[in-house]
Structure formats: structure tokens, C-alpha cells
């Protein structure tokens, strides 16, 4: 573990916070939180896509200018009909958390500043939320390139969903009951913030037997941005956050009273592959240290567990036996 911390320190932040009180004042049905940092090329499209939504549901757009050094802040100030907060740079998590501090609607939506809402997104998501008393409603999304040209259209099932089995792990593309975030924040200064969905939010909804719903239509234009964290992180030490945040959220689950389940164990096995994908440009020594730490983590916390998923059986065997070569071969194939 010492080698990993020398490569990139583990921040050690938690997603569990003291219960947050909602701000006083009039509330819309939906608060849309957008963190923005140096996105002058895309921020106007993002904001316009929200403000031009035609819907019977009331909503408020909250944009956090997170210490931008380009024209992002001045572009935001040129708009009317939204709440803009300018703050010193606190990172993606700090910007989202500032939005959560301001939110007082029944539902939340998170939108990245280089993405856009599709026409009718709020109407379809909020209709499904109110009609079904759903705690999460998730829609389809469409991938676009930097110029907005369609790359791929994803499909999505409509109707009742199992939050653990059926939902995407992204924090965007959904409306979420704000109550789920009363004791929950994005872990400060970690990359891969969407990890809280798979490890905390979706299991919490399932554990409480709350309704989760899907809509078929596309609600987000998701931009494939080569300058984003996902694309540029692999060669940087911060890619180790994939390992760190997984282990810390495992501990946070206990604070939320979440049980260990077979589905969660399988998720942790699959995260070994995801972590390899994010860190495979690190030195061989660092990659082997990641494997050792992750295998030890599984052995300590799930000593007698075995996956029922045949697709994960070979990976599990490699990690249980400490076979680094077999682990590498599996990760490279998947």
C-alpha cells in the first residue's frame, strides 16, 4: 500500500455526512445541478438545453462555476432564469456538493456541463416520478462527439426497474429523490464520483424497497470529451482513486446500514477489471501492488464468498489464489 500512496495519496474522504437541512424558501419540483469548470465551448449549449425545456413541472437550474479561468463565468452571468454560484476551485465533487447545499426541491438531477438535456427530458422523467411515486427515474441517453454529431443511441427499458440489476451507474440521466442525499455527499477530491451510485445510492433504494422507474426516450446527449477525466486519467497517478474510492465506499456502506449481498460482491469483482482499465498505464510494479491490495481486500471482507456468475469465476479464482498472470489475462480480455 505504501507504494500506491507514494504514487498518489489516498485522500480518505467519506460520502457519509451529518444530516443536511434543506434551505428555507420557495422550492421547485426539481433542482438541476451543473458543475462547470473551463467549459466555455459547451456551457451555453448545456444551459440553453435546460432553460428551453417545455414542461408543466417547475424546475430550477443551479450552475456552480468552480473557479473557471476562461470565459465560463461571464457566459453564465449573461443568462437569466438560473442560479449561478461562483466559487474557488473545489473540484468536481466540491461543485456538486455546493449544489446539494442549495437544493430544496423534492427531486434532483445532475447534468455535466459539456452535456445537454434532450427536448422533453424533464417532462418524461418527472411525469414518471410523480405518477409512480418513484425515488429514481432513469432514461435513455445518446452519445455525441465534440461537435454534437451522434455516435450511438442507447436503448432503455420502460417501467419498473430493479435498481441494482437494471440501472446505469451514472449519476446523470436520472431524477433522484433529494431525500437520498440528506446524509450523502460526493467524496471530496476523488475522481470517479459516480461510484456512489453503484455502491451507495442504488443499493440504498433497493434496501428500502423504493420504486425505481425507467423511460424509453433519450434524456441526455452525452458528449464524448477527449479532455474529460475518463479519457485522460489512465496515465496519471490519480487513476488510483478507482481503488481508493471503492474501498472507502465499502466502509461507508456500513454507516448507511447496507448489507453485504451477492450482487455487491460480484460488483466488487467486476471493479477489479474497471480499476485495471483505469490504471493499466501505470508501471508494472504499481499494477501488481493494486492487484495485491485488491485481492487482500476481498479476502479480508469476503473470506468464504463465491460468485454465482460464471463470467466472473475465472477472475475470482485468480484473485483468491494470488495468480497475477491469470488476473492480467482476464482483465485484458474484458
mmCIF file of C-alpha atoms in Angstrom:
data_model
loop_
_atom_site.group_PDB
_atom_site.id
_atom_site.type_symbol
_atom_site.label_atom_id
_atom_site.label_comp_id
_atom_site.label_asym_id
_atom_site.label_seq_id
_atom_site.Cartn_x
_atom_site.Cartn_y
_atom_site.Cartn_z
ATOM 1 C CA UNK A 1 0.000 0.000 0.000
ATOM 2 C CA UNK A 2 2.942 2.337 0.677
ATOM 3 C CA UNK A 3 3.988 2.248 -2.989
ATOM 4 C CA UNK A 4 0.468 3.180 -4.074
ATOM 5 C CA UNK A 5 0.291 6.086 -1.649
ATOM 6 C CA UNK A 6 3.669 7.334 -2.871
ATOM 7 C CA UNK A 7 2.299 7.233 -6.415
ATOM 8 C CA UNK A 8 -0.901 9.069 -5.427
ATOM 9 C CA UNK A 9 -2.000 9.846 -1.845
ATOM 10 C CA UNK A 10 -5.302 8.440 -0.641
ATOM 11 C CA UNK A 11 -7.491 11.392 0.369
ATOM 12 C CA UNK A 12 -9.590 9.193 2.637
ATOM 13 C CA UNK A 13 -12.791 11.236 2.399
ATOM 14 C CA UNK A 14 -16.214 9.793 3.153
ATOM 15 C CA UNK A 15 -19.560 10.198 1.438
ATOM 16 C CA UNK A 16 -21.462 9.978 4.747
ATOM 17 C CA UNK A 17 -22.226 13.360 6.323
ATOM 18 C CA UNK A 18 -24.338 14.706 9.217
ATOM 19 C CA UNK A 19 -27.935 15.081 8.127
ATOM 20 C CA UNK A 20 -28.249 18.075 5.800
ATOM 21 C CA UNK A 21 -31.091 20.534 6.420
ATOM 22 C CA UNK A 22 -32.852 21.854 3.333
ATOM 23 C CA UNK A 23 -32.601 25.626 2.777
ATOM 24 C CA UNK A 24 -35.659 27.724 3.513
ATOM 25 C CA UNK A 25 -37.555 29.459 0.736
ATOM 26 C CA UNK A 26 -39.745 28.503 -2.211
ATOM 27 C CA UNK A 27 -38.962 25.172 -3.785
ATOM 28 C CA UNK A 28 -39.403 23.884 -7.315
ATOM 29 C CA UNK A 29 -40.286 20.276 -8.042
ATOM 30 C CA UNK A 30 -36.823 19.660 -9.480
ATOM 31 C CA UNK A 31 -33.371 21.161 -8.900
ATOM 32 C CA UNK A 32 -30.848 20.585 -11.701
ATOM 33 C CA UNK A 33 -27.218 20.817 -10.550
ATOM 34 C CA UNK A 34 -24.479 21.542 -13.092
ATOM 35 C CA UNK A 35 -20.794 21.816 -12.043
ATOM 36 C CA UNK A 36 -18.833 23.924 -14.541
ATOM 37 C CA UNK A 37 -15.093 24.380 -14.893
ATOM 38 C CA UNK A 38 -13.454 25.870 -18.002
ATOM 39 C CA UNK A 39 -16.175 24.764 -20.402
ATOM 40 C CA UNK A 40 -16.630 27.970 -22.416
ATOM 41 C CA UNK A 41 -17.055 25.909 -25.583
ATOM 42 C CA UNK A 42 -20.057 23.954 -24.296
ATOM 43 C CA UNK A 43 -21.682 25.761 -21.365
ATOM 44 C CA UNK A 44 -24.113 27.842 -23.452
ATOM 45 C CA UNK A 45 -25.471 24.725 -25.160
ATOM 46 C CA UNK A 46 -25.830 22.994 -21.811
ATOM 47 C CA UNK A 47 -27.678 25.868 -20.133
ATOM 48 C CA UNK A 48 -29.900 26.543 -23.134
ATOM 49 C CA UNK A 49 -30.904 22.880 -23.344
ATOM 50 C CA UNK A 50 -32.242 23.139 -19.796
ATOM 51 C CA UNK A 51 -33.876 26.570 -19.926
ATOM 52 C CA UNK A 52 -35.725 25.711 -23.145
ATOM 53 C CA UNK A 53 -37.363 22.578 -21.703
ATOM 54 C CA UNK A 54 -41.109 22.588 -22.220
ATOM 55 C CA UNK A 55 -42.739 21.072 -19.162
ATOM 56 C CA UNK A 56 -45.568 21.556 -16.687
ATOM 57 C CA UNK A 57 -43.150 20.730 -13.862
ATOM 58 C CA UNK A 58 -41.364 23.562 -12.055
ATOM 59 C CA UNK A 59 -37.580 23.368 -12.032
ATOM 60 C CA UNK A 60 -34.548 25.421 -11.051
ATOM 61 C CA UNK A 61 -31.163 25.300 -12.745
ATOM 62 C CA UNK A 62 -28.218 25.673 -10.349
ATOM 63 C CA UNK A 63 -24.806 26.089 -12.023
ATOM 64 C CA UNK A 64 -21.640 26.082 -9.927
ATOM 65 C CA UNK A 65 -18.792 27.933 -11.630
ATOM 66 C CA UNK A 66 -15.940 26.115 -9.919
ATOM 67 C CA UNK A 67 -13.146 28.669 -10.245
ATOM 68 C CA UNK A 68 -13.102 28.744 -14.047
ATOM 69 C CA UNK A 69 -10.214 30.697 -15.576
ATOM 70 C CA UNK A 70 -11.749 31.003 -19.056
ATOM 71 C CA UNK A 71 -14.982 32.741 -20.091
ATOM 72 C CA UNK A 72 -17.279 30.197 -18.410
ATOM 73 C CA UNK A 73 -18.219 32.536 -15.564
ATOM 74 C CA UNK A 74 -19.047 35.524 -17.747
ATOM 75 C CA UNK A 75 -21.082 33.358 -20.135
ATOM 76 C CA UNK A 76 -23.131 32.081 -17.212
ATOM 77 C CA UNK A 77 -23.716 35.622 -15.937
ATOM 78 C CA UNK A 78 -25.185 36.576 -19.323
ATOM 79 C CA UNK A 79 -28.108 34.183 -18.819
ATOM 80 C CA UNK A 80 -31.311 34.877 -16.925
ATOM 81 C CA UNK A 81 -33.560 32.354 -15.237
ATOM 82 C CA UNK A 82 -30.911 30.324 -13.414
ATOM 83 C CA UNK A 83 -28.917 30.386 -10.185
ATOM 84 C CA UNK A 84 -25.173 30.861 -10.696
ATOM 85 C CA UNK A 85 -22.667 30.369 -7.891
ATOM 86 C CA UNK A 86 -19.050 31.426 -8.411
ATOM 87 C CA UNK A 87 -16.597 29.756 -6.050
ATOM 88 C CA UNK A 88 -12.895 28.984 -5.741
ATOM 89 C CA UNK A 89 -11.980 25.698 -7.342
ATOM 90 C CA UNK A 90 -13.100 22.793 -5.169
ATOM 91 C CA UNK A 91 -13.124 20.107 -7.826
ATOM 92 C CA UNK A 92 -15.989 18.192 -9.357
ATOM 93 C CA UNK A 93 -17.170 16.795 -6.030
ATOM 94 C CA UNK A 94 -16.931 20.168 -4.301
ATOM 95 C CA UNK A 95 -19.019 21.804 -7.015
ATOM 96 C CA UNK A 96 -21.711 19.130 -6.905
ATOM 97 C CA UNK A 97 -21.786 19.280 -3.104
ATOM 98 C CA UNK A 98 -22.247 23.057 -3.203
ATOM 99 C CA UNK A 99 -25.253 22.490 -5.437
ATOM 100 C CA UNK A 100 -26.629 19.971 -2.943
ATOM 101 C CA UNK A 101 -26.313 22.550 -0.167
ATOM 102 C CA UNK A 102 -28.568 24.904 -2.152
ATOM 103 C CA UNK A 103 -31.111 22.337 -3.316
ATOM 104 C CA UNK A 104 -34.534 22.128 -1.683
ATOM 105 C CA UNK A 105 -36.696 20.520 -4.380
ATOM 106 C CA UNK A 106 -38.287 17.106 -3.978
ATOM 107 C CA UNK A 107 -36.155 15.763 -6.833
ATOM 108 C CA UNK A 108 -32.603 16.323 -8.059
ATOM 109 C CA UNK A 109 -30.968 15.974 -11.439
ATOM 110 C CA UNK A 110 -27.230 16.120 -12.122
ATOM 111 C CA UNK A 111 -26.001 17.247 -15.533
ATOM 112 C CA UNK A 112 -22.404 17.611 -16.694
ATOM 113 C CA UNK A 113 -21.541 20.965 -18.232
ATOM 114 C CA UNK A 114 -20.422 19.529 -21.581
ATOM 115 C CA UNK A 115 -23.662 17.536 -21.955
ATOM 116 C CA UNK A 116 -27.197 18.644 -22.856
ATOM 117 C CA UNK A 117 -30.739 17.674 -21.968
ATOM 118 C CA UNK A 118 -32.822 16.308 -24.813
ATOM 119 C CA UNK A 119 -36.137 18.061 -25.564
ATOM 120 C CA UNK A 120 -38.863 16.693 -23.298
ATOM 121 C CA UNK A 121 -36.397 15.180 -20.811
ATOM 122 C CA UNK A 122 -37.784 16.885 -17.704
ATOM 123 C CA UNK A 123 -41.387 16.226 -18.713
ATOM 124 C CA UNK A 124 -40.913 12.489 -19.252
ATOM 125 C CA UNK A 125 -38.727 11.908 -16.178
ATOM 126 C CA UNK A 126 -40.876 13.942 -13.800
ATOM 127 C CA UNK A 127 -44.143 12.542 -15.168
ATOM 128 C CA UNK A 128 -42.867 9.054 -14.390
ATOM 129 C CA UNK A 129 -41.604 10.157 -10.965
ATOM 130 C CA UNK A 130 -44.877 11.714 -9.846
ATOM 131 C CA UNK A 131 -47.179 9.127 -11.383
ATOM 132 C CA UNK A 132 -45.327 6.204 -9.809
ATOM 133 C CA UNK A 133 -44.044 7.828 -6.603
ATOM 134 C CA UNK A 134 -40.602 6.761 -7.806
ATOM 135 C CA UNK A 135 -37.419 7.579 -5.941
ATOM 136 C CA UNK A 136 -35.340 7.315 -9.102
ATOM 137 C CA UNK A 137 -36.401 7.611 -12.725
ATOM 138 C CA UNK A 138 -33.794 6.843 -15.365
ATOM 139 C CA UNK A 139 -33.866 7.445 -19.101
ATOM 140 C CA UNK A 140 -32.017 6.579 -22.253
ATOM 141 C CA UNK A 141 -29.029 8.604 -23.491
ATOM 142 C CA UNK A 142 -27.362 9.388 -26.793
ATOM 143 C CA UNK A 143 -23.596 9.633 -27.236
ATOM 144 C CA UNK A 144 -22.338 12.542 -29.352
ATOM 145 C CA UNK A 145 -18.892 13.738 -30.378
ATOM 146 C CA UNK A 146 -17.308 17.080 -29.534
ATOM 147 C CA UNK A 147 -19.293 18.743 -32.334
ATOM 148 C CA UNK A 148 -22.603 17.208 -31.298
ATOM 149 C CA UNK A 149 -22.782 14.560 -34.017
ATOM 150 C CA UNK A 150 -24.486 11.346 -32.931
ATOM 151 C CA UNK A 151 -22.154 8.420 -32.277
ATOM 152 C CA UNK A 152 -24.538 5.941 -30.717
ATOM 153 C CA UNK A 153 -28.097 5.778 -29.416
ATOM 154 C CA UNK A 154 -28.620 3.619 -26.340
ATOM 155 C CA UNK A 155 -31.869 1.815 -25.575
ATOM 156 C CA UNK A 156 -33.629 1.679 -22.225
ATOM 157 C CA UNK A 157 -36.484 -0.372 -20.832
ATOM 158 C CA UNK A 158 -39.597 1.420 -19.617
ATOM 159 C CA UNK A 159 -41.460 0.566 -16.431
ATOM 160 C CA UNK A 160 -40.419 -0.735 -13.023
ATOM 161 C CA UNK A 161 -36.698 -1.415 -12.607
ATOM 162 C CA UNK A 162 -34.549 -3.310 -10.152
ATOM 163 C CA UNK A 163 -32.121 -0.551 -9.069
ATOM 164 C CA UNK A 164 -29.146 -2.874 -8.634
ATOM 165 C CA UNK A 165 -29.684 -5.052 -11.712
ATOM 166 C CA UNK A 166 -31.257 -2.656 -14.232
ATOM 167 C CA UNK A 167 -29.950 0.872 -13.584
ATOM 168 C CA UNK A 168 -26.919 2.564 -15.087
ATOM 169 C CA UNK A 169 -24.173 3.555 -12.657
ATOM 170 C CA UNK A 170 -24.068 7.172 -13.848
ATOM 171 C CA UNK A 171 -25.322 9.920 -11.570
ATOM 172 C CA UNK A 172 -26.661 11.805 -14.623
ATOM 173 C CA UNK A 173 -29.600 10.787 -16.824
ATOM 174 C CA UNK A 174 -31.894 10.433 -13.805
ATOM 175 C CA UNK A 175 -34.149 12.304 -11.448
ATOM 176 C CA UNK A 176 -33.481 11.286 -7.842
ATOM 177 C CA UNK A 177 -35.400 11.987 -4.658
ATOM 178 C CA UNK A 178 -33.402 14.594 -2.772
ATOM 179 C CA UNK A 179 -34.018 12.762 0.485
ATOM 180 C CA UNK A 180 -31.432 10.185 -0.611
ATOM 181 C CA UNK A 181 -28.764 12.903 -0.358
ATOM 182 C CA UNK A 182 -29.697 14.238 3.083
ATOM 183 C CA UNK A 183 -26.814 12.266 4.661
ATOM 184 C CA UNK A 184 -24.840 11.729 1.482
ATOM 185 C CA UNK A 185 -22.263 13.849 -0.348
ATOM 186 C CA UNK A 186 -19.805 13.226 -3.153
ATOM 187 C CA UNK A 187 -16.473 12.157 -1.573
ATOM 188 C CA UNK A 188 -14.222 15.187 -1.689
ATOM 189 C CA UNK A 189 -11.281 15.226 -4.117
ATOM 190 C CA UNK A 190 -11.687 11.730 -5.526
ATOM 191 C CA UNK A 191 -12.066 11.005 -9.209
ATOM 192 C CA UNK A 192 -14.762 8.539 -10.353
ATOM 193 C CA UNK A 193 -17.511 10.234 -8.330
ATOM 194 C CA UNK A 194 -20.290 8.233 -9.968
ATOM 195 C CA UNK A 195 -19.117 5.266 -7.867
ATOM 196 C CA UNK A 196 -21.550 6.353 -5.154
ATOM 197 C CA UNK A 197 -24.427 5.263 -7.399
ATOM 198 C CA UNK A 198 -23.475 1.584 -7.589
ATOM 199 C CA UNK A 199 -22.102 1.321 -4.057
ATOM 200 C CA UNK A 200 -24.499 3.517 -2.067
ATOM 201 C CA UNK A 201 -27.482 5.155 -3.791
ATOM 202 C CA UNK A 202 -28.899 2.261 -5.834
ATOM 203 C CA UNK A 203 -28.403 -0.326 -3.044
ATOM 204 C CA UNK A 204 -29.973 2.110 -0.556
ATOM 205 C CA UNK A 205 -33.086 2.416 -2.719
ATOM 206 C CA UNK A 206 -33.296 -1.355 -3.118
ATOM 207 C CA UNK A 207 -32.739 -1.926 0.606
ATOM 208 C CA UNK A 208 -35.619 0.448 1.392
ATOM 209 C CA UNK A 209 -37.828 -1.189 -1.266
ATOM 210 C CA UNK A 210 -38.467 2.116 -3.046
ATOM 211 C CA UNK A 211 -39.875 2.330 -6.567
ATOM 212 C CA UNK A 212 -37.428 2.876 -9.432
ATOM 213 C CA UNK A 213 -38.751 3.543 -12.941
ATOM 214 C CA UNK A 214 -37.402 3.688 -16.464
ATOM 215 C CA UNK A 215 -38.428 5.708 -19.513
ATOM 216 C CA UNK A 216 -37.581 4.756 -23.090
ATOM 217 C CA UNK A 217 -36.793 8.147 -24.562
ATOM 218 C CA UNK A 218 -33.331 9.707 -24.637
ATOM 219 C CA UNK A 219 -32.940 12.335 -21.912
ATOM 220 C CA UNK A 220 -29.255 13.292 -22.203
ATOM 221 C CA UNK A 221 -26.848 13.992 -25.039
ATOM 222 C CA UNK A 222 -23.661 12.581 -23.527
ATOM 223 C CA UNK A 223 -20.587 14.157 -25.077
ATOM 224 C CA UNK A 224 -17.513 12.009 -25.630
ATOM 225 C CA UNK A 225 -14.961 14.562 -24.470
ATOM 226 C CA UNK A 226 -11.287 13.638 -25.000
ATOM 227 C CA UNK A 227 -10.387 16.269 -22.417
ATOM 228 C CA UNK A 228 -12.523 14.654 -19.713
ATOM 229 C CA UNK A 229 -11.253 12.676 -16.745
ATOM 230 C CA UNK A 230 -12.338 9.348 -18.224
ATOM 231 C CA UNK A 231 -10.115 9.803 -21.277
ATOM 232 C CA UNK A 232 -7.040 11.452 -19.792
ATOM 233 C CA UNK A 233 -6.802 9.775 -16.392
ATOM 234 C CA UNK A 234 -5.156 6.482 -17.292
ATOM 235 C CA UNK A 235 -1.573 7.755 -17.320
ATOM 236 C CA UNK A 236 -1.944 9.833 -14.155
ATOM 237 C CA UNK A 237 -1.417 8.756 -10.565
ATOM 238 C CA UNK A 238 -4.914 9.943 -9.659
ATOM 239 C CA UNK A 239 -6.231 6.936 -11.573
ATOM 240 C CA UNK A 240 -5.511 5.032 -8.338
ATOM 241 C CA UNK A 241 -8.606 6.757 -6.969
ATOM 242 C CA UNK A 242 -10.526 3.925 -8.643
ATOM 243 C CA UNK A 243 -9.100 1.593 -5.988
ATOM 244 C CA UNK A 244 -9.283 4.057 -3.103
ATOM 245 C CA UNK A 245 -12.866 5.186 -3.620
ATOM 246 C CA UNK A 246 -14.073 1.598 -3.980
ATOM 247 C CA UNK A 247 -12.585 0.605 -0.632
ATOM 248 C CA UNK A 248 -13.758 3.746 1.192
ATOM 249 C CA UNK A 249 -17.303 3.447 -0.123
ATOM 250 C CA UNK A 250 -17.300 -0.151 1.104
ATOM 251 C CA UNK A 251 -16.739 1.213 4.612
ATOM 252 C CA UNK A 252 -19.329 3.953 4.094
ATOM 253 C CA UNK A 253 -21.952 1.332 3.251
ATOM 254 C CA UNK A 254 -21.811 0.186 6.864
ATOM 255 C CA UNK A 255 -22.685 3.719 8.021
ATOM 256 C CA UNK A 256 -25.795 3.570 5.819
ATOM 257 C CA UNK A 257 -26.746 0.151 7.173
ATOM 258 C CA UNK A 258 -26.343 -1.586 3.832
ATOM 259 C CA UNK A 259 -25.888 -5.372 3.959
ATOM 260 C CA UNK A 260 -23.344 -7.382 2.033
ATOM 261 C CA UNK A 261 -25.048 -9.136 -0.864
ATOM 262 C CA UNK A 262 -24.097 -11.464 -3.701
ATOM 263 C CA UNK A 263 -24.791 -8.686 -6.197
ATOM 264 C CA UNK A 264 -22.442 -6.351 -4.339
ATOM 265 C CA UNK A 265 -19.711 -8.994 -4.144
ATOM 266 C CA UNK A 266 -19.988 -9.507 -7.900
ATOM 267 C CA UNK A 267 -19.834 -5.737 -8.376
ATOM 268 C CA UNK A 268 -16.567 -5.595 -6.411
ATOM 269 C CA UNK A 269 -15.101 -8.381 -8.549
ATOM 270 C CA UNK A 270 -16.046 -6.505 -11.708
ATOM 271 C CA UNK A 271 -14.500 -3.336 -10.269
ATOM 272 C CA UNK A 272 -11.133 -5.093 -10.286
ATOM 273 C CA UNK A 273 -11.396 -5.112 -14.083
ATOM 274 C CA UNK A 274 -12.564 -1.496 -14.188
ATOM 275 C CA UNK A 275 -9.673 -0.453 -11.948
ATOM 276 C CA UNK A 276 -7.229 -2.275 -14.204
ATOM 277 C CA UNK A 277 -8.677 -0.449 -17.226
ATOM 278 C CA UNK A 278 -8.190 2.893 -15.487
ATOM 279 C CA UNK A 279 -4.667 2.177 -14.207
ATOM 280 C CA UNK A 280 -3.104 -0.042 -16.868
ATOM 281 C CA UNK A 281 -0.670 2.675 -17.988
ATOM 282 C CA UNK A 282 0.902 2.772 -14.533
ATOM 283 C CA UNK A 283 4.202 0.958 -14.002
ATOM 284 C CA UNK A 284 4.160 -2.810 -13.724
ATOM 285 C CA UNK A 285 5.173 -2.517 -10.082
ATOM 286 C CA UNK A 286 2.207 -0.266 -9.301
ATOM 287 C CA UNK A 287 -0.203 -2.513 -11.227
ATOM 288 C CA UNK A 288 0.946 -5.554 -9.264
ATOM 289 C CA UNK A 289 0.582 -3.626 -5.991
ATOM 290 C CA UNK A 290 -3.012 -2.724 -6.949
ATOM 291 C CA UNK A 291 -3.743 -6.410 -7.561
ATOM 292 C CA UNK A 292 -2.228 -7.407 -4.207
ATOM 293 C CA UNK A 293 -4.143 -4.776 -2.252
ATOM 294 C CA UNK A 294 -7.441 -5.545 -4.001
ATOM 295 C CA UNK A 295 -7.069 -9.304 -3.567
ATOM 296 C CA UNK A 296 -6.299 -8.813 0.136
ATOM 297 C CA UNK A 297 -9.318 -6.502 0.475
ATOM 298 C CA UNK A 298 -11.616 -9.188 -0.950
ATOM 299 C CA UNK A 299 -10.076 -11.934 1.184
ATOM 300 C CA UNK A 300 -10.432 -9.944 4.413
ATOM 301 C CA UNK A 301 -14.000 -8.838 3.829
ATOM 302 C CA UNK A 302 -15.443 -11.779 1.858
ATOM 303 C CA UNK A 303 -13.353 -14.755 3.030
ATOM 304 C CA UNK A 304 -15.828 -17.521 2.191
ATOM 305 C CA UNK A 305 -17.787 -15.929 -0.628
ATOM 306 C CA UNK A 306 -18.041 -17.375 -4.128
ATOM 307 C CA UNK A 307 -19.591 -15.782 -7.184
ATOM 308 C CA UNK A 308 -22.544 -17.376 -8.878
ATOM 309 C CA UNK A 309 -21.689 -15.588 -12.117
ATOM 310 C CA UNK A 310 -19.728 -17.913 -14.403
ATOM 311 C CA UNK A 311 -18.331 -14.892 -16.245
ATOM 312 C CA UNK A 312 -16.539 -13.812 -13.060
ATOM 313 C CA UNK A 313 -15.424 -17.238 -11.859
ATOM 314 C CA UNK A 314 -12.004 -17.150 -13.541
ATOM 315 C CA UNK A 315 -11.312 -13.681 -12.201
ATOM 316 C CA UNK A 316 -12.347 -14.745 -8.709
ATOM 317 C CA UNK A 317 -10.060 -17.783 -8.863
ATOM 318 C CA UNK A 318 -7.112 -15.646 -9.964
ATOM 319 C CA UNK A 319 -7.638 -13.162 -7.133
ATOM 320 C CA UNK A 320 -8.225 -15.805 -4.479
ATOM 321 C CA UNK A 321 -5.090 -17.708 -5.464
ATOM 322 C CA UNK A 322 -2.929 -14.617 -5.933
ATOM 323 C CA UNK A 323 -2.316 -15.502 -9.586
ATOM 324 C CA UNK A 324 -1.338 -12.147 -11.058
ATOM 325 C CA UNK A 325 -0.770 -13.527 -14.551
ATOM 326 C CA UNK A 326 -4.273 -15.008 -14.784
ATOM 327 C CA UNK A 327 -5.724 -11.774 -13.432
ATOM 328 C CA UNK A 328 -3.929 -9.752 -16.117
ATOM 329 C CA UNK A 329 -5.062 -12.122 -18.865
ATOM 330 C CA UNK A 330 -8.676 -11.870 -17.712
ATOM 331 C CA UNK A 331 -8.612 -8.065 -17.468
ATOM 332 C CA UNK A 332 -7.072 -7.684 -20.916
ATOM 333 C CA UNK A 333 -9.830 -9.818 -22.423
ATOM 334 C CA UNK A 334 -12.627 -7.978 -20.655
#
